Amino acid sequence: MDFIDLPPLLSARGTLRLPGSKSLSNRVLLLAALADGETEVRDLLESDDTARMLEALLALGVDVVPLGDSAYRVCGCGGVFPVKEADLFLGNAGTAFRSLTAVLALSGGHYRLSGVARMHERPIGDLVDALRQIGADIRYAGNEGFPPLEICSAKGHGIFAPGTVVSVRGDVSSQFLTGLLMALPLIGVEATVEVVGELISRPYIEITLATMARFGVQVVREGGQRFTIPAGCTYRSPGVIYVEGDASSASYFLALGAIGARAGQAVRVEGVGRDSIQGDVRFADALARMGARIEMGPNWIEASAPHSGKLHGIELDCRQIPDAAMTLATTALFAEGTTTLTRIASWRVKETDRIAAMATELRKLGAEVEEGVDFIRVTPPQAKLLTPESGIDTYEDHRIAMCFSLATLATTLRINDPGCVTKTFPGYFESFARVTQAVPVIAIDGPSASGKGTVAARVAAALGWHYLDSGALYRLTALAARRAGVAWDDEARVAAIASGLDVEFGENSIRLSGAEAGEAIRQEDISSGASQVAALPAVRAALLFRQRVFRQAPGLVADGRDMASLVFPDAQTKVFLTASVEVRAQRRYKQLIEKGITASILPLLLDLRERDERDSQRSVAPLQQNKEAELLDTTDLTIEQAVAQVLVWSSKVS
Ligand code: DC
C-alpha cells in the first residue's frame, strides 16, 4: 500500500496561503456556466472535486478556458446547456453531484449521472423527491434513493406555474437545498423552497445564497425555512470573481498553531478571515474555547498555543462546522480532559462513515473513544500517543488524512493512501511541511568499520540527542534468523523476523527478546549475515518505519548506509564518513584484539572489501555518498577531530 511517513514535529509556525474553497469553487463554476456572459474565475481550487465539475461542464458544452495560475474563463450558456444528452462521471464530488442533479433535472435533456462506489452509497432521495414534486423525471439506475441517476427531463424554461412551491428535507444534507436553490432560477417563474425538518449545515446555505447574489439572484428568506426566488431572476456574470481560501482546509493549520506554536510564534492562514462567507471560519472560535490564542483580520487568521501550553477539552454542538469539526477530534488528542462533539450525524453519509472511521483511527493512537449515532467523545491517552506501525487508514477520505497529520506534534506517523488529499488540497503535505519544524536528524552514512558508529554516538551524546545504530537492526535480524533456523537468503521469512523483532536499546545494551545481544551481533559471522539480509528488499521495507520511529525530540543522530538517501531524506545534516579500507581493517583488528578475540589483518581486509562490494553493488539502497552529504574522510583523523567536524556542520544548519 502507498503511504507517507510524517516526521515528528518540534513546533509549528509560519504563514500559509490557502487553496481556494471547494464549496465556493464548484458553486461559482456552475453559476458561471449558467449565467449570461463570460466570467473570469480566479483562485479556483485545483482538485479532484473541481476537476469533476469542470469535466461535467465541458461535457455539457460549456466553454471553459484555463488561463493559468488557477484562473479560468467560463463562457456562460444563459441557462441552457448546449449538449442535451450526456453521461457524466462525478467521482465522489458531492457538491458537483447534488447541484448538477437539480440543475439538469430542470434544464430539459437526457443525462446519466454516476460516481465512484462510495458516491452510490450516499443518499440523494430527498433531492429527487423534491424535484419530482415539480415534474422532474428522474430514475434510479441502481438502488432506490441513491446514485447513479438517469434524468429524462423534457421540462424546461417556461412551463412552470408561477408560485411553484417545493419542499425538501433539510436534515440529511444541506447540499439538497443548495442544489434546488441554484436550479430554481432556471424555471423562470417565482418559486419557493420550504425546508421540512431541521436544516443542518446551515452555513453552507449562506455560501450558496451569497454566491447566487454575486451572480445577480437575490433569494428572499423568511426565517430559516422558506426561500423564495422572485420571478424573472436570471444569472448574470459578475465579470471577474475571486474564490475565497478554503476555511475547512484552514482548520488543520489553525489547529497546528493552537497545539504547536509556542510563545511569540503563530501559524497564520491567508485567504479567509473575519469577512469570510464560509461557516467553517467559526472553527477558530471552537479552538479559542479550547484555550488557543486566536487573532483575526479581514482575510487572515492566526492561532497559537495557550499561555499555559495546554488546550482543554470541550463539548461542542458541531452543526455550524461539520467538516472542520473533524479537526477538533484530532486536536482533542492534545487537550486535557475529554472532548465531546455532538450533532455530527451528517458525518455518517460523507466520503466514508466518518464517525466510525475517526473512532477506529483515534483508538490506534491510544485514545479512548466513545461513539454514538451523532456524537463522538475523545479522551487522549494518559501517557504518550501510540505510534501504530500499520499506519492510519484514510478510507479515501481527504479530511481523515489531513486531520490525522496533527498527531505528528507527538509522534512519527504513517498515513496510508495519502493521495486522497487531492480531493480538496493537492500539495497538502508540502504545505504542512512548510509551516512545521520537524525533529532534526544528523544522518551519517559510510562503509563498515569506518568509525561512523563511534562518531555518531559521540555526536549524539554531545548534543543530548537520541542515537540510532541502524546496522544493529540488520545484525539483530541476522542473529534472530540464525537462532530461528531461518536461512539468511529466505527473504519472506527473514522479513517476517525483521518486522517482529523484539529489541530494546539501552544506554550500553542491546537486548533481543529480553536477553543481552550486544556482543553476539558483533561476531564476524553475524556481520556477514547482516550484510546478506540487508540486501533483501523485503527486509529493508520491514525495518523502515522502525528506524524512523527513533526520531524523537530534541533530535536524532542516525548511522548506516541509507540514512541520508532513504530513511531520513529530509535530514538537516548529511555526512558520508569513510576511511581507506586498510585503515578500517587495522581499526577492526585493534578492536578485536582489545576484546581478547584472536584475529589477523589479512582476512579482515578481504572481508571488508567483500562487504563493501556487496553493500555498494546491491540493487536496493546501495551504499553511496548522497549528493547532499558532506564527505568526511577519517583516514588521517582522530575520533575527536571527526566528531568536532560533524558538530560544526550541524551547527551551521540549526
Ligand atoms: O554498520 P554495520 O556494520 O553495523 O552494518 C551491518 C550491516 O548492515 C552491513 O553489512 C550493512 C548493513 N546496513 C545497511 O544495509 N543499511 C544500514 N542502514 C545499516 C547497515
XYZ file of C-alpha atoms and ligand atoms in Angstrom:
674
model
C 0.000 0.000 0.000
C 1.059 3.539 -0.709
C 1.933 5.536 2.395
C 3.697 8.644 3.665
C 5.737 8.688 6.875
C 5.476 12.080 8.514
C 8.277 13.061 10.894
C 7.516 14.100 14.458
C 7.456 17.849 14.989
C 9.169 20.188 17.397
C 6.846 23.086 16.706
C 4.713 24.889 14.150
C 4.974 28.440 12.865
C 4.709 30.352 9.624
C 2.242 31.672 7.094
C 0.255 29.770 4.528
C -1.800 30.988 1.581
C -4.820 28.678 1.453
C -6.010 26.973 -1.723
C -9.442 28.072 -2.953
C -12.557 26.828 -1.205
C -14.023 23.648 -2.641
C -17.584 24.680 -1.809
C -17.199 28.063 -3.430
C -15.239 26.784 -6.421
C -17.911 24.334 -7.519
C -20.774 26.771 -6.900
C -19.002 29.546 -8.792
C -18.196 27.257 -11.737
C -21.784 26.079 -12.064
C -23.311 29.536 -11.787
C -20.743 30.981 -14.201
C -21.733 28.218 -16.643
C -25.439 29.033 -16.244
C -25.003 32.806 -16.397
C -25.332 35.226 -19.275
C -21.896 36.441 -20.294
C -18.296 35.463 -19.676
C -16.895 35.097 -16.167
C -13.248 35.091 -15.225
C -12.907 32.871 -12.154
C -9.686 33.499 -10.202
C -8.065 31.453 -7.399
C -10.164 28.401 -8.258
C -9.283 25.322 -6.238
C -7.453 22.808 -8.452
C -8.504 19.455 -7.030
C -10.325 16.223 -7.848
C -13.732 17.633 -6.930
C -13.368 20.736 -9.056
C -11.883 18.663 -11.893
C -15.085 16.561 -11.903
C -17.222 19.718 -12.145
C -15.039 21.167 -14.924
C -15.233 17.911 -16.898
C -19.007 17.812 -16.493
C -19.415 21.400 -17.706
C -17.221 20.709 -20.735
C -19.302 17.594 -21.494
C -22.426 19.767 -21.310
C -20.974 22.024 -23.996
C -19.865 24.895 -21.788
C -16.742 26.637 -22.993
C -14.208 26.737 -20.137
C -10.723 28.039 -20.904
C -7.855 27.679 -18.426
C -5.931 30.947 -18.187
C -3.143 29.622 -15.935
C -2.407 30.353 -12.282
C -5.741 28.862 -11.107
C -7.794 31.220 -13.301
C -10.456 30.111 -15.821
C -12.692 31.867 -18.311
C -16.196 30.389 -18.331
C -18.459 31.323 -21.240
C -21.933 31.176 -19.718
C -24.721 29.403 -21.624
C -27.541 31.621 -20.355
C -29.294 28.810 -18.513
C -29.446 26.391 -21.462
C -26.729 23.772 -21.777
C -25.831 23.226 -25.453
C -25.489 19.442 -25.057
C -28.824 17.746 -24.383
C -27.641 14.187 -23.888
C -24.601 13.212 -21.820
C -23.091 10.678 -19.426
C -21.426 12.465 -16.524
C -18.999 10.794 -14.131
C -18.694 12.833 -10.944
C -16.331 10.726 -8.817
C -17.034 11.322 -5.149
C -17.775 15.032 -5.520
C -20.970 15.570 -3.509
C -21.058 19.291 -4.308
C -20.999 18.546 -8.045
C -23.407 15.598 -7.935
C -26.187 17.207 -5.944
C -26.167 20.581 -7.671
C -25.905 19.128 -11.192
C -28.773 16.736 -10.463
C -31.039 19.662 -9.628
C -29.889 21.882 -12.462
C -30.052 19.155 -15.127
C -33.467 17.979 -13.932
C -34.822 21.433 -14.765
C -32.908 22.170 -17.918
C -34.513 19.782 -20.440
C -32.394 16.914 -21.705
C -31.365 13.338 -21.129
C -28.458 12.816 -18.733
C -26.917 9.956 -16.793
C -25.020 10.846 -13.615
C -22.735 8.383 -11.829
C -19.786 8.363 -9.457
C -17.427 6.093 -7.556
C -18.843 3.237 -5.456
C -18.979 5.403 -2.303
C -20.935 8.106 -4.168
C -23.507 5.408 -4.926
C -23.908 4.830 -1.178
C -24.520 8.484 -0.402
C -28.265 9.301 -0.227
C -29.922 11.578 -2.774
C -33.574 10.512 -2.380
C -34.714 13.696 -0.635
C -33.456 15.825 -3.512
C -35.012 13.544 -6.133
C -38.350 13.601 -4.250
C -38.275 17.391 -4.184
C -37.523 17.635 -7.897
C -40.252 15.133 -8.743
C -42.785 17.372 -6.956
C -42.280 19.892 -9.739
C -42.424 17.336 -12.520
C -38.805 16.307 -12.996
C -38.433 12.845 -14.486
C -35.568 11.204 -12.572
C -34.967 7.448 -12.338
C -32.654 5.497 -10.089
C -30.294 3.466 -12.261
C -29.093 1.439 -9.253
C -30.573 1.386 -5.782
C -33.694 3.354 -4.896
C -32.694 6.593 -3.170
C -29.062 6.586 -4.330
C -26.994 7.440 -7.403
C -26.487 6.587 -10.236
C -29.353 8.572 -11.746
C -30.967 8.905 -15.120
C -32.577 12.248 -15.797
C -35.066 12.400 -18.672
C -36.234 15.930 -18.291
C -38.428 17.277 -21.041
C -39.282 20.128 -18.717
C -37.548 23.357 -19.361
C -37.915 27.048 -19.079
C -41.424 28.415 -19.423
C -43.701 25.570 -18.383
C -43.853 26.074 -14.631
C -46.734 27.810 -12.916
C -45.813 30.973 -11.029
C -45.747 30.452 -7.295
C -44.336 26.942 -7.550
C -43.576 25.553 -4.090
C -41.129 22.738 -3.454
C -40.489 21.140 -0.104
C -37.239 19.399 0.786
C -35.895 17.695 3.859
C -33.058 19.585 5.483
C -31.731 17.089 7.972
C -29.623 14.745 5.811
C -27.548 17.045 3.648
C -27.725 20.787 3.088
C -26.496 20.119 -0.454
C -30.067 19.144 -1.432
C -31.332 22.612 -0.584
C -28.275 24.165 -2.216
C -28.965 22.238 -5.435
C -32.602 23.311 -5.518
C -31.825 26.939 -4.799
C -29.218 27.092 -7.536
C -31.513 25.337 -10.046
C -34.801 27.152 -9.480
C -33.885 30.425 -11.247
C -33.844 28.283 -14.429
C -37.630 27.809 -14.412
C -38.300 31.486 -14.967
C -41.185 31.909 -12.514
C -41.393 32.713 -8.840
C -40.546 29.595 -6.854
C -40.338 28.853 -3.158
C -38.440 26.143 -1.306
C -39.749 25.053 2.063
C -37.403 23.157 4.303
C -39.025 20.312 6.179
C -37.445 19.406 9.496
C -34.267 20.842 10.846
C -31.787 22.336 8.399
C -28.283 21.011 9.084
C -25.021 22.590 7.946
C -26.793 25.958 7.640
C -23.539 27.860 6.924
C -23.308 26.101 3.581
C -26.670 27.615 2.627
C -25.219 31.026 3.415
C -22.414 30.279 0.949
C -24.983 29.296 -1.679
C -27.077 32.435 -1.177
C -24.037 34.717 -1.188
C -22.714 33.149 -4.396
C -26.116 33.393 -6.104
C -26.228 37.056 -5.096
C -22.836 37.637 -6.769
C -24.450 36.284 -9.959
C -27.428 38.637 -9.632
C -30.041 36.408 -7.984
C -31.280 37.650 -4.612
C -33.159 34.963 -2.730
C -35.817 36.220 -0.332
C -35.681 34.498 3.028
C -38.428 34.041 5.543
C -36.839 32.705 8.694
C -34.529 29.804 8.144
C -37.077 27.527 6.489
C -38.558 29.347 3.441
C -36.582 30.645 0.500
C -38.189 32.399 -2.479
C -36.627 33.070 -5.859
C -38.528 36.031 -7.318
C -39.902 35.891 -10.872
C -37.614 36.959 -13.672
C -34.323 36.234 -11.906
C -31.549 35.033 -14.157
C -27.871 34.569 -13.507
C -25.616 37.322 -14.838
C -21.851 37.212 -14.898
C -20.152 39.426 -12.317
C -17.216 39.756 -14.759
C -14.368 38.700 -12.531
C -14.865 36.662 -9.367
C -12.277 35.596 -6.786
C -12.712 32.354 -4.863
C -12.004 32.676 -1.129
C -9.474 30.388 0.527
C -10.893 27.146 1.905
C -11.986 27.618 5.504
C -12.184 23.865 6.118
C -8.596 23.463 4.914
C -7.611 26.311 7.232
C -8.642 24.187 10.206
C -5.581 21.888 10.031
C -3.180 24.796 10.143
C -5.015 26.672 12.858
C -5.028 23.535 14.984
C -1.296 23.144 14.305
C -0.757 26.636 15.667
C -3.047 26.048 18.650
C -1.058 22.974 19.651
C 2.442 23.668 18.396
C 3.087 27.433 18.097
C 4.927 28.450 21.240
C 5.327 31.885 22.827
C 5.843 34.632 20.311
C 5.037 32.385 17.363
C 1.873 31.584 15.425
C 0.547 29.802 12.393
C -1.206 32.225 10.090
C -3.524 31.344 7.227
C -4.308 33.827 4.484
C -7.349 33.736 2.223
C -10.064 33.546 4.886
C -10.825 35.719 7.881
C -13.425 37.799 9.630
C -15.117 38.774 6.356
C -15.379 35.218 5.057
C -18.735 33.851 3.932
C -17.749 30.307 4.890
C -19.144 28.946 8.126
C -16.037 26.901 8.822
C -14.156 30.050 9.886
C -16.086 29.544 13.136
C -13.694 26.658 13.758
C -11.376 29.324 15.156
C -13.962 30.056 17.886
C -14.012 26.383 18.859
C -10.217 26.419 19.138
C -10.422 29.545 21.274
C -12.856 27.724 23.557
C -10.221 25.029 23.940
C -7.825 27.725 25.119
C -5.992 28.599 21.890
C -4.976 32.181 21.227
C -6.698 33.381 18.041
C -6.362 36.614 16.114
C -8.351 37.514 13.031
C -8.189 40.118 10.294
C -10.465 40.610 7.302
C -8.810 37.800 5.326
C -6.389 36.127 7.710
C -6.482 34.132 10.941
C -3.653 33.344 13.337
C -3.515 30.659 16.010
C -1.034 29.898 18.747
C -0.878 27.709 21.839
C -2.397 28.866 25.148
C -0.038 30.612 27.579
C -0.477 27.606 29.851
C 0.832 25.474 26.971
C -2.091 23.052 27.073
C -5.516 23.062 25.428
C -8.500 21.700 27.333
C -11.374 19.509 26.203
C -14.795 20.970 25.346
C -18.280 19.846 24.482
C -19.499 21.345 21.229
C -22.597 21.227 19.031
C -20.901 21.000 15.619
C -23.799 21.721 13.261
C -22.188 25.015 12.240
C -18.827 23.465 11.352
C -19.471 19.896 10.218
C -16.292 19.455 8.155
C -13.860 21.384 10.315
C -15.180 19.570 13.380
C -13.196 16.501 12.313
C -10.085 18.534 13.040
C -11.337 19.055 16.597
C -11.464 15.290 17.071
C -7.701 15.016 16.476
C -6.954 18.290 18.269
C -8.595 16.594 21.276
C -5.542 14.296 21.428
C -3.601 17.292 22.735
C -6.196 18.624 25.173
C -6.541 17.978 28.862
C -9.703 16.017 29.609
C -12.407 14.841 27.266
C -13.765 16.467 24.118
C -17.309 15.675 23.020
C -18.504 16.617 19.541
C -22.273 16.422 19.150
C -24.806 16.773 16.307
C -22.457 15.280 13.765
C -24.886 12.738 12.223
C -24.006 14.043 8.740
C -20.505 12.545 9.174
C -22.075 9.140 8.592
C -23.010 9.896 4.969
C -19.849 11.660 3.825
C -16.864 10.275 1.887
C -16.977 7.430 4.406
C -18.798 6.860 7.693
C -16.625 9.451 9.360
C -17.742 8.760 12.934
C -16.784 5.090 12.683
C -13.563 5.852 10.819
C -12.423 8.556 13.233
C -13.160 6.336 16.227
C -11.155 3.428 14.784
C -8.140 5.535 13.891
C -8.118 7.594 17.104
C -8.062 4.345 19.063
C -4.939 3.276 17.155
C -3.189 6.263 18.750
C -4.258 5.125 22.205
C -7.223 7.477 22.675
C -10.313 6.352 24.500
C -13.232 6.908 22.145
C -16.957 6.600 22.567
C -19.169 6.948 19.516
C -22.903 7.265 19.098
C -25.348 7.830 16.262
C -24.493 11.507 16.142
C -21.609 12.149 18.535
C -18.013 11.234 19.262
C -16.216 11.559 22.601
C -12.416 11.563 22.689
C -10.146 11.248 25.712
C -6.414 11.322 24.976
C -4.165 8.548 26.291
C -2.749 9.075 29.787
C 0.823 8.656 28.579
C 2.271 9.295 25.121
C 0.358 8.774 21.889
C 0.967 5.360 20.386
C 2.809 5.014 17.075
C 0.871 2.456 15.019
C 3.212 0.577 12.681
C 0.313 -0.324 10.381
C -0.376 3.395 9.915
C -3.539 5.462 9.909
C -6.066 4.306 7.309
C -7.779 7.064 5.363
C -10.872 5.448 3.776
C -10.489 7.516 0.569
C -11.385 10.496 2.733
C -9.172 13.545 2.317
C -10.166 15.018 5.658
C -9.114 11.943 7.608
C -5.646 12.106 6.079
C -5.345 15.809 6.806
C -6.718 15.907 10.335
C -4.557 12.996 11.491
C -1.408 14.762 10.331
C -1.749 16.756 13.574
C -0.671 13.695 15.554
C 2.887 14.350 14.351
C 3.069 17.015 17.032
C 3.614 13.988 19.289
C 4.896 11.112 17.184
C 6.170 9.810 13.852
C 3.094 8.862 11.841
C 2.465 6.665 8.823
C -0.562 7.730 6.783
C -1.858 5.193 4.288
C -3.069 6.228 0.841
C -2.113 9.883 1.354
C -3.041 10.723 -2.258
C -6.675 11.074 -1.150
C -5.920 14.675 -0.144
C -6.090 15.701 -3.804
C -9.881 15.746 -3.424
C -9.593 19.216 -1.945
C -5.936 20.001 -1.241
C -3.268 18.774 -3.658
C 0.114 19.571 -2.127
C -1.239 19.385 1.419
C 1.776 17.589 2.879
C 4.200 20.032 1.268
C 2.238 22.957 2.733
C 2.194 21.179 6.083
C 5.986 20.774 5.998
C 6.395 24.480 5.235
C 4.771 25.618 8.484
C 6.229 22.953 10.767
C 9.665 22.268 12.199
C 10.467 18.576 12.223
C 12.700 16.965 14.854
C 16.220 17.391 13.378
C 18.321 14.478 12.159
C 22.042 14.130 11.522
C 22.467 11.266 9.055
C 25.908 9.636 8.980
C 26.429 7.001 6.300
C 29.557 5.110 5.423
C 31.186 1.723 4.909
C 31.761 -0.934 7.569
C 34.339 -0.187 10.241
C 34.755 3.410 9.135
C 34.216 4.543 12.729
C 30.863 6.155 11.947
C 29.196 4.344 14.868
C 31.645 5.760 17.373
C 31.469 9.239 15.848
C 27.655 9.190 15.651
C 27.256 8.044 19.265
C 29.612 10.794 20.475
C 27.873 13.481 18.431
C 24.546 12.349 19.909
C 25.974 12.493 23.435
C 27.437 15.969 22.831
C 24.079 17.307 21.652
C 21.919 15.340 24.111
C 20.113 13.723 21.147
C 18.952 10.173 20.522
C 21.139 7.744 18.611
C 20.167 5.117 16.038
C 22.671 2.421 15.102
C 20.712 1.145 12.094
C 23.303 -1.515 11.330
C 22.446 -3.095 14.678
C 18.903 -3.726 13.407
C 20.257 -5.660 10.406
C 22.665 -7.503 12.692
C 19.846 -8.351 15.115
C 17.755 -9.609 12.214
C 20.602 -11.855 11.085
C 21.087 -13.126 14.651
C 17.384 -13.746 15.201
C 17.147 -15.576 11.858
C 20.122 -17.770 12.768
C 18.541 -18.593 16.122
C 15.225 -19.411 14.453
C 16.998 -21.680 11.953
C 15.981 -19.460 9.015
C 18.438 -19.146 6.129
C 19.737 -15.629 5.514
C 18.574 -15.703 1.900
C 14.984 -16.739 2.720
C 13.585 -13.265 2.038
C 9.988 -13.727 3.176
C 10.838 -15.439 6.447
C 13.735 -13.115 7.292
C 11.446 -10.125 6.590
C 8.821 -11.574 8.943
C 11.520 -11.895 11.600
C 12.609 -8.291 10.975
C 9.086 -6.938 11.453
C 8.575 -8.907 14.632
C 11.988 -8.166 16.206
C 11.632 -7.703 19.940
C 14.522 -5.344 20.634
C 15.327 -2.851 23.300
C 18.172 -0.363 23.001
C 19.566 0.744 26.364
C 22.375 3.121 27.250
C 25.020 0.403 26.951
C 22.995 -2.608 25.994
C 21.062 -4.126 23.121
C 18.532 -6.752 24.128
C 16.969 -9.252 21.758
C 13.847 -10.965 23.133
C 14.879 -9.843 26.606
C 18.459 -11.190 26.504
C 21.632 -9.148 26.028
C 22.824 -9.420 22.409
C 25.374 -6.589 22.112
C 28.350 -8.942 21.907
C 26.690 -11.597 19.777
C 25.768 -9.247 16.951
C 29.373 -8.053 16.568
C 30.703 -11.536 15.777
C 32.220 -11.806 12.295
C 29.744 -14.410 11.003
C 26.776 -12.265 12.121
C 28.416 -9.261 10.417
C 28.455 -11.250 7.232
C 24.847 -12.383 7.800
C 23.785 -8.766 8.392
C 25.280 -7.771 5.083
C 23.348 -10.596 3.379
C 19.956 -9.895 4.952
C 20.428 -6.163 4.316
C 20.428 -6.875 0.586
C 16.855 -8.209 0.717
C 14.261 -5.542 -0.245
C 11.525 -7.021 1.968
C 13.832 -6.863 4.989
C 14.668 -3.227 4.301
C 10.974 -2.394 3.916
C 10.173 -4.173 7.189
C 12.768 -2.125 9.076
C 12.000 1.263 7.512
C 9.294 2.514 9.872
C 11.052 1.043 12.899
C 14.099 3.178 12.110
C 12.019 6.321 11.577
C 10.414 5.923 14.994
C 13.830 6.581 16.590
C 13.398 10.198 15.514
C 12.296 11.897 18.705
C 12.771 15.333 20.235
C 15.147 17.001 20.689
C 16.959 15.286 17.788
C 18.451 12.120 16.332
C 21.877 11.087 15.100
C 21.491 8.051 12.841
C 24.241 5.990 11.284
C 24.049 3.433 8.499
C 24.167 3.169 4.718
C 20.953 4.788 3.554
C 20.151 7.245 6.335
C 20.539 10.304 4.100
C 19.056 8.826 0.951
C 16.073 6.797 2.130
C 15.336 6.648 5.823
C 15.711 10.348 6.631
C 15.876 12.104 3.248
C 14.917 15.365 4.983
C 17.842 15.135 7.455
C 19.247 18.603 8.191
C 22.854 17.395 8.186
C 24.137 14.600 5.957
C 27.622 13.165 6.305
C 29.395 10.442 4.338
C 32.066 9.131 6.678
C 34.758 6.885 5.278
C 38.402 5.826 5.585
C 40.740 3.751 3.450
C 39.992 0.040 3.616
C 43.470 -0.612 5.075
C 42.915 1.815 7.955
C 39.460 0.342 8.588
C 40.937 -3.197 8.707
C 43.540 -2.022 11.214
C 40.885 -0.367 13.384
C 38.743 -3.518 13.368
C 41.850 -5.626 14.190
C 42.695 -3.392 17.150
C 39.096 -3.556 18.417
C 39.069 -7.379 18.311
C 42.449 -7.748 19.988
C 41.353 -5.348 22.759
C 38.334 -7.564 23.350
C 40.660 -10.586 23.618
C 39.457 -12.055 20.324
C 42.221 -13.531 18.144
C 42.352 -12.021 14.685
C 44.686 -11.306 11.806
C 44.649 -8.360 9.452
C 44.506 -10.020 6.026
C 41.207 -11.922 6.379
C 39.678 -8.801 7.944
C 40.817 -6.723 4.990
C 39.437 -9.216 2.471
C 36.181 -9.492 4.367
C 35.748 -5.694 4.487
C 36.401 -5.480 0.731
C 33.818 -8.167 0.110
C 31.234 -6.398 2.325
C 31.967 -3.019 0.740
C 31.384 -4.634 -2.615
C 28.090 -6.242 -1.536
C 26.812 -3.131 0.297
C 27.584 -0.829 -2.604
C 26.609 -3.101 -5.506
C 23.249 -4.360 -4.213
C 20.171 -3.216 -6.081
C 18.314 -1.779 -3.064
C 19.689 1.135 -1.072
C 23.325 0.590 -2.102
C 25.992 2.330 -0.076
C 26.699 5.574 -1.912
C 27.664 9.079 -0.974
C 24.438 11.071 -1.066
C 24.873 14.103 -3.292
C 23.819 16.394 -0.449
C 26.222 14.769 2.026
C 29.489 16.270 3.292
C 32.451 13.931 2.780
C 34.366 13.129 5.965
C 37.468 11.017 5.276
C 38.784 9.901 8.655
C 41.836 8.030 7.359
C 44.075 10.621 8.994
C 41.694 11.968 11.635
C 41.229 11.149 15.297
C 37.736 10.404 16.601
C 37.678 13.781 18.367
C 38.515 15.601 15.137
C 35.782 13.743 13.256
C 33.194 14.491 15.984
C 34.153 18.154 16.032
C 33.741 18.383 12.253
C 30.219 16.871 12.334
C 29.236 19.273 15.120
C 30.463 22.215 13.066
C 28.403 21.125 10.058
C 25.291 20.554 12.154
C 25.580 23.907 13.921
C 25.567 25.642 10.542
C 22.049 24.443 9.794
C 20.426 24.617 13.206
O 27.016 -0.545 10.159
P 27.151 -2.067 10.438
O 28.443 -2.647 10.042
O 26.757 -2.424 11.827
O 26.041 -2.741 9.463
C 25.822 -4.101 9.409
C 25.354 -4.489 8.017
O 24.063 -3.943 7.762
C 26.263 -4.006 6.904
O 26.631 -5.078 6.072
C 25.451 -3.054 6.096
C 24.049 -3.229 6.542
N 23.379 -1.959 6.751
C 22.591 -1.493 5.757
O 22.484 -2.092 4.699
N 21.902 -0.335 5.929
C 22.026 0.367 7.065
N 21.319 1.489 7.208
C 22.864 -0.089 8.088
C 23.540 -1.253 7.897
